[in-house]
PDB file of N, CA and C in Angstrom:
ATOM      1  N   MET A  97      -3.441 -13.642  -5.642  1.00 85.00           N
ATOM      2  CA  MET A  97      -3.616 -12.219  -5.471  1.00 85.00           C
ATOM      3  C   MET A  97      -4.936 -11.981  -4.742  1.00 85.00           C
ATOM      4  N   VAL A  98      -4.894 -11.062  -3.793  1.00 90.00           N
ATOM      5  CA  VAL A  98      -6.070 -10.722  -3.004  1.00 90.00           C
ATOM      6  C   VAL A  98      -6.747  -9.477  -3.571  1.00 90.00           C
ATOM      7  N   GLU A  99      -5.941  -8.479  -3.899  1.00 94.00           N
ATOM      8  CA  GLU A  99      -6.482  -7.202  -4.352  1.00 94.00           C
ATOM      9  C   GLU A  99      -5.375  -6.427  -5.053  1.00 94.00           C
ATOM     10  N   SER A 100      -5.736  -5.596  -6.043  1.00 95.00           N
ATOM     11  CA  SER A 100      -4.743  -4.773  -6.723  1.00 95.00           C
ATOM     12  C   SER A 100      -5.431  -3.566  -7.338  1.00 95.00           C
ATOM     13  N   GLY A 101      -4.609  -2.605  -7.773  1.00 96.00           N
ATOM     14  CA  GLY A 101      -5.168  -1.436  -8.423  1.00 96.00           C
ATOM     15  C   GLY A 101      -4.095  -0.468  -8.843  1.00 96.00           C
ATOM     16  N   ALA A 102      -4.523   0.595  -9.511  1.00 96.00           N
ATOM     17  CA  ALA A 102      -3.631   1.679  -9.930  1.00 96.00           C
ATOM     18  C   ALA A 102      -4.422   2.975  -9.809  1.00 96.00           C
ATOM     19  N   GLU A 103      -3.803   3.977  -9.224  1.00 96.00           N
ATOM     20  CA  GLU A 103      -4.458   5.265  -8.986  1.00 96.00           C
ATOM     21  C   GLU A 103      -3.487   6.393  -9.293  1.00 96.00           C
ATOM     22  N   ARG A 104      -4.024   7.534  -9.628  1.00 97.00           N
ATOM     23  CA  ARG A 104      -3.177   8.723  -9.762  1.00 97.00           C
ATOM     24  C   ARG A 104      -2.646   9.101  -8.390  1.00 97.00           C
ATOM     25  N   VAL A 105      -1.412   9.574  -8.344  1.00 97.00           N
ATOM     26  CA  VAL A 105      -0.793   9.951  -7.077  1.00 97.00           C
ATOM     27  C   VAL A 105      -1.655  10.985  -6.351  1.00 97.00           C
ATOM     28  N   GLY A 106      -2.218  11.933  -7.103  1.00 94.00           N
ATOM     29  CA  GLY A 106      -3.054  12.964  -6.498  1.00 94.00           C
ATOM     30  C   GLY A 106      -4.316  12.421  -5.847  1.00 94.00           C
ATOM     31  N   ASP A 107      -4.841  11.302  -6.362  1.00 96.00           N
ATOM     32  CA  ASP A 107      -6.030  10.678  -5.771  1.00 96.00           C
ATOM     33  C   ASP A 107      -5.656   9.767  -4.611  1.00 96.00           C
ATOM     34  N   GLY A 108      -4.481   9.163  -4.703  1.00 95.00           N
ATOM     35  CA  GLY A 108      -4.011   8.264  -3.654  1.00 95.00           C
ATOM     36  C   GLY A 108      -4.670   6.906  -3.703  1.00 95.00           C
ATOM     37  N   VAL A 109      -4.212   6.028  -2.830  1.00 96.00           N
ATOM     38  CA  VAL A 109      -4.774   4.696  -2.653  1.00 96.00           C
ATOM     39  C   VAL A 109      -5.404   4.664  -1.268  1.00 96.00           C
ATOM     40  N   HIS A 110      -6.640   4.231  -1.190  1.00 96.00           N
ATOM     41  CA  HIS A 110      -7.355   4.146   0.079  1.00 96.00           C
ATOM     42  C   HIS A 110      -8.183   2.871   0.029  1.00 96.00           C
ATOM     43  N   THR A 111      -7.684   1.821   0.688  1.00 94.00           N
ATOM     44  CA  THR A 111      -8.336   0.521   0.585  1.00 94.00           C
ATOM     45  C   THR A 111      -8.333  -0.210   1.916  1.00 94.00           C
ATOM     46  N   GLU A 112      -9.311  -1.073   2.079  1.00 93.00           N
ATOM     47  CA  GLU A 112      -9.399  -1.963   3.231  1.00 93.00           C
ATOM     48  C   GLU A 112      -9.543  -3.388   2.698  1.00 93.00           C
ATOM     49  N   PRO A 113      -8.419  -3.994   2.314  1.00 91.00           N
ATOM     50  CA  PRO A 113      -8.513  -5.347   1.744  1.00 91.00           C
ATOM     51  C   PRO A 113      -9.012  -6.346   2.777  1.00 91.00           C
ATOM     52  N   TYR A 114      -9.743  -7.343   2.302  1.00 88.00           N
ATOM     53  CA  TYR A 114     -10.206  -8.414   3.175  1.00 88.00           C
ATOM     54  C   TYR A 114      -9.048  -9.379   3.400  1.00 88.00           C
ATOM     55  N   LEU A 115      -8.532  -9.409   4.620  1.00 89.00           N
ATOM     56  CA  LEU A 115      -7.410 -10.279   4.968  1.00 89.00           C
ATOM     57  C   LEU A 115      -7.848 -11.220   6.072  1.00 89.00           C
ATOM     58  N   THR A 116      -7.482 -12.474   5.941  1.00 91.00           N
ATOM     59  CA  THR A 116      -7.831 -13.482   6.931  1.00 91.00           C
ATOM     60  C   THR A 116      -6.869 -13.408   8.109  1.00 91.00           C
ATOM     61  N   ALA A 117      -7.426 -13.327   9.317  1.00 88.00           N
ATOM     62  CA  ALA A 117      -6.600 -13.273  10.526  1.00 88.00           C
ATOM     63  C   ALA A 117      -5.712 -14.509  10.591  1.00 88.00           C
ATOM     64  N   GLY A 118      -4.448 -14.295  10.959  1.00 89.00           N
ATOM     65  CA  GLY A 118      -3.493 -15.390  11.098  1.00 89.00           C
ATOM     66  C   GLY A 118      -2.716 -15.728   9.836  1.00 89.00           C
ATOM     67  N   ARG A 119      -3.110 -15.195   8.688  1.00 93.00           N
ATOM     68  CA  ARG A 119      -2.375 -15.427   7.442  1.00 93.00           C
ATOM     69  C   ARG A 119      -1.397 -14.287   7.208  1.00 93.00           C
ATOM     70  N   THR A 120      -0.396 -14.527   6.375  1.00 93.00           N
ATOM     71  CA  THR A 120       0.596 -13.517   6.033  1.00 93.00           C
ATOM     72  C   THR A 120       0.378 -13.077   4.597  1.00 93.00           C
ATOM     73  N   TYR A 121       0.573 -11.779   4.360  1.00 94.00           N
ATOM     74  CA  TYR A 121       0.364 -11.189   3.043  1.00 94.00           C
ATOM     75  C   TYR A 121       1.560 -10.326   2.668  1.00 94.00           C
ATOM     76  N   ARG A 122       1.728 -10.099   1.374  1.00 95.00           N
ATOM     77  CA  ARG A 122       2.781  -9.209   0.891  1.00 95.00           C
ATOM     78  C   ARG A 122       2.117  -8.096   0.088  1.00 95.00           C
ATOM     79  N   LEU A 123       2.461  -6.866   0.455  1.00 95.00           N
ATOM     80  CA  LEU A 123       2.000  -5.685  -0.261  1.00 95.00           C
ATOM     81  C   LEU A 123       3.140  -5.213  -1.147  1.00 95.00           C
ATOM     82  N   ASN A 124       2.906  -5.129  -2.446  1.00 96.00           N
ATOM     83  CA  ASN A 124       3.865  -4.591  -3.414  1.00 96.00           C
ATOM     84  C   ASN A 124       3.300  -3.280  -3.915  1.00 96.00           C
ATOM     85  N   LEU A 125       4.104  -2.235  -3.879  1.00 96.00           N
ATOM     86  CA  LEU A 125       3.643  -0.911  -4.266  1.00 96.00           C
ATOM     87  C   LEU A 125       4.734  -0.222  -5.068  1.00 96.00           C
ATOM     88  N   VAL A 126       4.360   0.420  -6.172  1.00 97.00           N
ATOM     89  CA  VAL A 126       5.333   1.141  -6.990  1.00 97.00           C
ATOM     90  C   VAL A 126       4.700   2.451  -7.440  1.00 97.00           C
ATOM     91  N   CYS A 127       5.505   3.499  -7.482  1.00 97.00           N
ATOM     92  CA  CYS A 127       5.050   4.813  -7.925  1.00 97.00           C
ATOM     93  C   CYS A 127       5.885   5.230  -9.142  1.00 97.00           C
ATOM     94  N   PHE A 128       5.214   5.610 -10.216  1.00 97.00           N
ATOM     95  CA  PHE A 128       5.849   6.084 -11.449  1.00 97.00           C
ATOM     96  C   PHE A 128       5.549   7.569 -11.566  1.00 97.00           C
ATOM     97  N   GLY A 129       6.561   8.398 -11.686  1.00 97.00           N
ATOM     98  CA  GLY A 129       6.309   9.833 -11.858  1.00 97.00           C
ATOM     99  C   GLY A 129       7.394  10.667 -11.220  1.00 97.00           C
ATOM    100  N   HIS A 130       6.957  11.708 -10.502  1.00 97.00           N
ATOM    101  CA  HIS A 130       7.877  12.651  -9.863  1.00 97.00           C
ATOM    102  C   HIS A 130       7.482  12.869  -8.419  1.00 97.00           C
ATOM    103  N   GLY A 131       8.479  13.054  -7.566  1.00 97.00           N
ATOM    104  CA  GLY A 131       8.222  13.292  -6.150  1.00 97.00           C
ATOM    105  C   GLY A 131       8.153  11.999  -5.382  1.00 97.00           C
ATOM    106  N   SER A 132       7.315  11.985  -4.352  1.00 97.00           N
ATOM    107  CA  SER A 132       7.165  10.790  -3.527  1.00 97.00           C
ATOM    108  C   SER A 132       5.783  10.789  -2.885  1.00 97.00           C
ATOM    109  N   ALA A 133       5.462   9.661  -2.269  1.00 97.00           N
ATOM    110  CA  ALA A 133       4.196   9.483  -1.580  1.00 97.00           C
ATOM    111  C   ALA A 133       4.481   8.881  -0.210  1.00 97.00           C
ATOM    112  N   ARG A 134       3.472   8.842   0.638  1.00 96.00           N
ATOM    113  CA  ARG A 134       3.571   8.253   1.976  1.00 96.00           C
ATOM    114  C   ARG A 134       2.550   7.145   2.113  1.00 96.00           C
ATOM    115  N   MET A 135       3.006   5.995   2.598  1.00 96.00           N
ATOM    116  CA  MET A 135       2.122   4.872   2.857  1.00 96.00           C
ATOM    117  C   MET A 135       1.912   4.756   4.364  1.00 96.00           C
ATOM    118  N   ARG A 136       0.632   4.660   4.768  1.00 96.00           N
ATOM    119  CA  ARG A 136       0.277   4.510   6.174  1.00 96.00           C
ATOM    120  C   ARG A 136      -0.699   3.347   6.345  1.00 96.00           C
ATOM    121  N   PHE A 137      -0.629   2.716   7.508  1.00 93.00           N
ATOM    122  CA  PHE A 137      -1.539   1.627   7.852  1.00 93.00           C
ATOM    123  C   PHE A 137      -2.385   2.033   9.045  1.00 93.00           C
ATOM    124  N   THR A 138      -3.631   1.577   9.063  1.00 92.00           N
ATOM    125  CA  THR A 138      -4.499   1.754  10.213  1.00 92.00           C
ATOM    126  C   THR A 138      -5.071   0.379  10.537  1.00 92.00           C
ATOM    127  N   PRO A 139      -4.857  -0.143  11.734  1.00 88.00           N
ATOM    128  CA  PRO A 139      -4.185   0.470  12.858  1.00 88.00           C
ATOM    129  C   PRO A 139      -2.674   0.595  12.620  1.00 88.00           C
ATOM    130  N   ALA A 140      -2.058   1.539  13.286  1.00 87.00           N
ATOM    131  CA  ALA A 140      -0.635   1.826  13.077  1.00 87.00           C
ATOM    132  C   ALA A 140       0.247   0.614  13.363  1.00 87.00           C
ATOM    133  N   ARG A 141      -0.186  -0.280  14.236  1.00 85.00           N
ATOM    134  CA  ARG A 141       0.630  -1.467  14.554  1.00 85.00           C
ATOM    135  C   ARG A 141       0.757  -2.419  13.359  1.00 85.00           C
ATOM    136  N   ALA A 142      -0.073  -2.225  12.340  1.00 83.00           N
ATOM    137  CA  ALA A 142      -0.018  -3.076  11.143  1.00 83.00           C
ATOM    138  C   ALA A 142       1.237  -2.822  10.315  1.00 83.00           C
ATOM    139  N   GLY A 143       1.856  -1.648  10.448  1.00 85.00           N
ATOM    140  CA  GLY A 143       3.069  -1.344   9.693  1.00 85.00           C
ATOM    141  C   GLY A 143       3.477   0.104   9.873  1.00 85.00           C
ATOM    142  N   ALA A 144       4.754   0.354   9.728  1.00 88.00           N
ATOM    143  CA  ALA A 144       5.288   1.698   9.901  1.00 88.00           C
ATOM    144  C   ALA A 144       4.988   2.568   8.683  1.00 88.00           C
ATOM    145  N   GLU A 145       4.828   3.867   8.903  1.00 92.00           N
ATOM    146  CA  GLU A 145       4.677   4.803   7.788  1.00 92.00           C
ATOM    147  C   GLU A 145       5.946   4.747   6.951  1.00 92.00           C
ATOM    148  N   THR A 146       5.786   4.733   5.641  1.00 94.00           N
ATOM    149  CA  THR A 146       6.907   4.539   4.736  1.00 94.00           C
ATOM    150  C   THR A 146       6.861   5.531   3.591  1.00 94.00           C
ATOM    151  N   GLU A 147       8.012   6.095   3.234  1.00 95.00           N
ATOM    152  CA  GLU A 147       8.103   6.939   2.049  1.00 95.00           C
ATOM    153  C   GLU A 147       8.176   6.047   0.819  1.00 95.00           C
ATOM    154  N   VAL A 148       7.443   6.428  -0.211  1.00 95.00           N
ATOM    155  CA  VAL A 148       7.423   5.689  -1.476  1.00 95.00           C
ATOM    156  C   VAL A 148       7.908   6.638  -2.567  1.00 95.00           C
ATOM    157  N   PRO A 149       9.157   6.515  -3.016  1.00 97.00           N
ATOM    158  CA  PRO A 149       9.655   7.404  -4.063  1.00 97.00           C
ATOM    159  C   PRO A 149       8.978   7.084  -5.396  1.00 97.00           C
ATOM    160  N   CYS A 150       8.680   8.104  -6.176  1.00 97.00           N
ATOM    161  CA  CYS A 150       8.030   7.905  -7.485  1.00 97.00           C
ATOM    162  C   CYS A 150       9.086   7.716  -8.568  1.00 97.00           C
ATOM    163  N   ASP A 151       9.997   6.773  -8.348  1.00 97.00           N
ATOM    164  CA  ASP A 151      11.103   6.521  -9.271  1.00 97.00           C
ATOM    165  C   ASP A 151      11.084   5.087  -9.808  1.00 97.00           C
ATOM    166  N   ARG A 152       9.925   4.432  -9.730  1.00 96.00           N
ATOM    167  CA  ARG A 152       9.716   3.060 -10.198  1.00 96.00           C
ATOM    168  C   ARG A 152      10.309   2.000  -9.279  1.00 96.00           C
ATOM    169  N   SER A 153      10.795   2.394  -8.091  1.00 95.00           N
ATOM    170  CA  SER A 153      11.279   1.417  -7.121  1.00 95.00           C
ATOM    171  C   SER A 153      10.082   0.702  -6.500  1.00 95.00           C
ATOM    172  N   VAL A 154      10.188  -0.608  -6.328  1.00 96.00           N
ATOM    173  CA  VAL A 154       9.109  -1.372  -5.714  1.00 96.00           C
ATOM    174  C   VAL A 154       9.317  -1.384  -4.205  1.00 96.00           C
ATOM    175  N   VAL A 155       8.284  -1.016  -3.470  1.00 96.00           N
ATOM    176  CA  VAL A 155       8.294  -1.066  -2.012  1.00 96.00           C
ATOM    177  C   VAL A 155       7.473  -2.287  -1.619  1.00 96.00           C
ATOM    178  N   ARG A 156       8.073  -3.169  -0.814  1.00 96.00           N
ATOM    179  CA  ARG A 156       7.398  -4.399  -0.389  1.00 96.00           C
ATOM    180  C   ARG A 156       7.286  -4.417   1.131  1.00 96.00           C
ATOM    181  N   ARG A 157       6.134  -4.850   1.615  1.00 94.00           N
ATOM    182  CA  ARG A 157       5.921  -4.997   3.049  1.00 94.00           C
ATOM    183  C   ARG A 157       5.158  -6.279   3.298  1.00 94.00           C
ATOM    184  N   ARG A 158       5.588  -7.023   4.295  1.00 92.00           N
ATOM    185  CA  ARG A 158       4.822  -8.185   4.753  1.00 92.00           C
ATOM    186  C   ARG A 158       3.861  -7.673   5.805  1.00 92.00           C
ATOM    187  N   VAL A 159       2.633  -8.116   5.729  1.00 90.00           N
ATOM    188  CA  VAL A 159       1.631  -7.706   6.708  1.00 90.00           C
ATOM    189  C   VAL A 159       0.891  -8.940   7.195  1.00 90.00           C
ATOM    190  N   ALA A 160       0.537  -8.917   8.469  1.00 88.00           N
ATOM    191  CA  ALA A 160      -0.233 -10.006   9.060  1.00 88.00           C
ATOM    192  C   ALA A 160      -1.710  -9.729   8.840  1.00 88.00           C
ATOM    193  N   GLY A 161      -2.445 -10.789   8.567  1.00 86.00           N
ATOM    194  CA  GLY A 161      -3.884 -10.639   8.394  1.00 86.00           C
ATOM    195  C   GLY A 161      -4.529 -10.200   9.693  1.00 86.00           C
ATOM    196  N   ARG A 162      -5.423  -9.267   9.581  1.00 76.00           N
ATOM    197  CA  ARG A 162      -6.186  -8.761  10.720  1.00 76.00           C
ATOM    198  C   ARG A 162      -7.636  -8.671  10.275  1.00 76.00           C
ATOM    199  N   GLU A 163      -8.517  -8.587  11.245  1.00 71.00           N
ATOM    200  CA  GLU A 163      -9.920  -8.468  10.876  1.00 71.00           C
ATOM    201  C   GLU A 163     -10.162  -7.211  10.038  1.00 71.00           C
ATOM    202  N   ARG A 164      -9.532  -6.103  10.409  1.00 81.00           N
ATOM    203  CA  ARG A 164      -9.676  -4.863   9.652  1.00 81.00           C
ATOM    204  C   ARG A 164      -8.320  -4.169   9.581  1.00 81.00           C
ATOM    205  N   MET A 165      -7.961  -3.754   8.387  1.00 88.00           N
ATOM    206  CA  MET A 165      -6.734  -2.996   8.184  1.00 88.00           C
ATOM    207  C   MET A 165      -6.971  -2.066   7.005  1.00 88.00           C
ATOM    208  N   ARG A 166      -6.529  -0.850   7.139  1.00 93.00           N
ATOM    209  CA  ARG A 166      -6.666   0.133   6.066  1.00 93.00           C
ATOM    210  C   ARG A 166      -5.278   0.522   5.575  1.00 93.00           C
ATOM    211  N   ILE A 167      -5.127   0.634   4.254  1.00 94.00           N
ATOM    212  CA  ILE A 167      -3.881   1.074   3.636  1.00 94.00           C
ATOM    213  C   ILE A 167      -4.176   2.390   2.929  1.00 94.00           C
ATOM    214  N   ASP A 168      -3.413   3.424   3.264  1.00 97.00           N
ATOM    215  CA  ASP A 168      -3.547   4.734   2.629  1.00 97.00           C
ATOM    216  C   ASP A 168      -2.203   5.147   2.049  1.00 97.00           C
ATOM    217  N   VAL A 169      -2.209   5.580   0.794  1.00 97.00           N
ATOM    218  CA  VAL A 169      -1.016   6.105   0.143  1.00 97.00           C
ATOM    219  C   VAL A 169      -1.409   7.453  -0.440  1.00 97.00           C
ATOM    220  N   ASP A 170      -0.747   8.509   0.039  1.00 97.00           N
ATOM    221  CA  ASP A 170      -1.034   9.865  -0.418  1.00 97.00           C
ATOM    222  C   ASP A 170       0.228  10.508  -0.951  1.00 97.00           C
ATOM    223  N   GLY A 171       0.105  11.213  -2.070  1.00 96.00           N
ATOM    224  CA  GLY A 171       1.239  11.912  -2.656  1.00 96.00           C
ATOM    225  C   GLY A 171       1.681  13.083  -1.804  1.00 96.00           C
ATOM    226  N   ASP A 172       2.984  13.283  -1.705  1.00 96.00           N
ATOM    227  CA  ASP A 172       3.520  14.467  -1.040  1.00 96.00           C
ATOM    228  C   ASP A 172       3.254  15.685  -1.919  1.00 96.00           C
ATOM    229  N   ARG A 173       3.412  16.843  -1.379  1.00 95.00           N
ATOM    230  CA  ARG A 173       3.178  18.078  -2.121  1.00 95.00           C
ATOM    231  C   ARG A 173       4.021  18.099  -3.401  1.00 95.00           C
ATOM    232  N   GLY A 174       3.375  18.370  -4.522  1.00 95.00           N
ATOM    233  CA  GLY A 174       4.069  18.456  -5.800  1.00 95.00           C
ATOM    234  C   GLY A 174       4.293  17.134  -6.501  1.00 95.00           C
ATOM    235  N   ALA A 175       3.902  16.019  -5.882  1.00 97.00           N
ATOM    236  CA  ALA A 175       4.098  14.703  -6.502  1.00 97.00           C
ATOM    237  C   ALA A 175       3.082  14.500  -7.623  1.00 97.00           C
ATOM    238  N   SER A 176       3.503  13.776  -8.656  1.00 97.00           N
ATOM    239  CA  SER A 176       2.589  13.440  -9.746  1.00 97.00           C
ATOM    240  C   SER A 176       2.967  12.082 -10.304  1.00 97.00           C
ATOM    241  N   GLY A 177       2.017  11.441 -10.952  1.00 97.00           N
ATOM    242  CA  GLY A 177       2.273  10.136 -11.544  1.00 97.00           C
ATOM    243  C   GLY A 177       1.189   9.148 -11.175  1.00 97.00           C
ATOM    244  N   VAL A 178       1.564   7.867 -11.140  1.00 97.00           N
ATOM    245  CA  VAL A 178       0.629   6.776 -10.881  1.00 97.00           C
ATOM    246  C   VAL A 178       1.204   5.852  -9.815  1.00 97.00           C
ATOM    247  N   VAL A 179       0.340   5.389  -8.914  1.00 97.00           N
ATOM    248  CA  VAL A 179       0.707   4.405  -7.902  1.00 97.00           C
ATOM    249  C   VAL A 179      -0.001   3.101  -8.244  1.00 97.00           C
ATOM    250  N   ALA A 180       0.769   2.016  -8.391  1.00 97.00           N
ATOM    251  CA  ALA A 180       0.202   0.693  -8.635  1.00 97.00           C
ATOM    252  C   ALA A 180       0.510  -0.173  -7.424  1.00 97.00           C
ATOM    253  N   TRP A 181      -0.434  -1.025  -7.052  1.00 96.00           N
ATOM    254  CA  TRP A 181      -0.258  -1.837  -5.850  1.00 96.00           C
ATOM    255  C   TRP A 181      -0.968  -3.173  -6.002  1.00 96.00           C
ATOM    256  N   GLU A 182      -0.498  -4.126  -5.161  1.00 96.00           N
ATOM    257  CA  GLU A 182      -1.108  -5.451  -5.163  1.00 96.00           C
ATOM    258  C   GLU A 182      -0.861  -6.078  -3.796  1.00 96.00           C
ATOM    259  N   VAL A 183      -1.840  -6.813  -3.313  1.00 95.00           N
ATOM    260  CA  VAL A 183      -1.733  -7.564  -2.065  1.00 95.00           C
ATOM    261  C   VAL A 183      -1.836  -9.039  -2.427  1.00 95.00           C
ATOM    262  N   ASP A 184      -0.822  -9.828  -2.020  1.00 95.00           N
ATOM    263  CA  ASP A 184      -0.781 -11.263  -2.298  1.00 95.00           C
ATOM    264  C   ASP A 184      -0.737 -12.044  -0.991  1.00 95.00           C
ATOM    265  N   ALA A 185      -1.429 -13.172  -0.933  1.00 94.00           N
ATOM    266  CA  ALA A 185      -1.332 -14.082   0.206  1.00 94.00           C
ATOM    267  C   ALA A 185      -0.047 -14.892   0.047  1.00 94.00           C
ATOM    268  N   VAL A 186       0.724 -15.022   1.123  1.00 93.00           N
ATOM    269  CA  VAL A 186       1.959 -15.807   1.063  1.00 93.00           C
ATOM    270  C   VAL A 186       1.999 -16.931   2.080  1.00 93.00           C
ATOM    271  N   GLY A 187       1.102 -16.947   3.009  1.00 74.00           N
ATOM    272  CA  GLY A 187       1.124 -18.007   4.002  1.00 74.00           C
ATOM    273  C   GLY A 187      -0.078 -18.041   4.859  1.00 74.00           C
TER     274      GLY A 187
END
């Protein structure tokens, strides 16, 4: 495991994990509550914007290590609950 956490949907997740260039990582994200959230990557080429339903479904994305990458997860209007996430090295 590289990094993990849990945040209220209203606060969101805003992190810049340290990822080694050339390695592959897996991001696991789950939202418990009501409504949905949006996951975005910066730079945008790191991954497509994704809806994250707050229904306990796990959203998984493989990401390539880059010198700098930011992951932002923000709740949609009216969303409530908790977002839990983890970044694991896989290769």
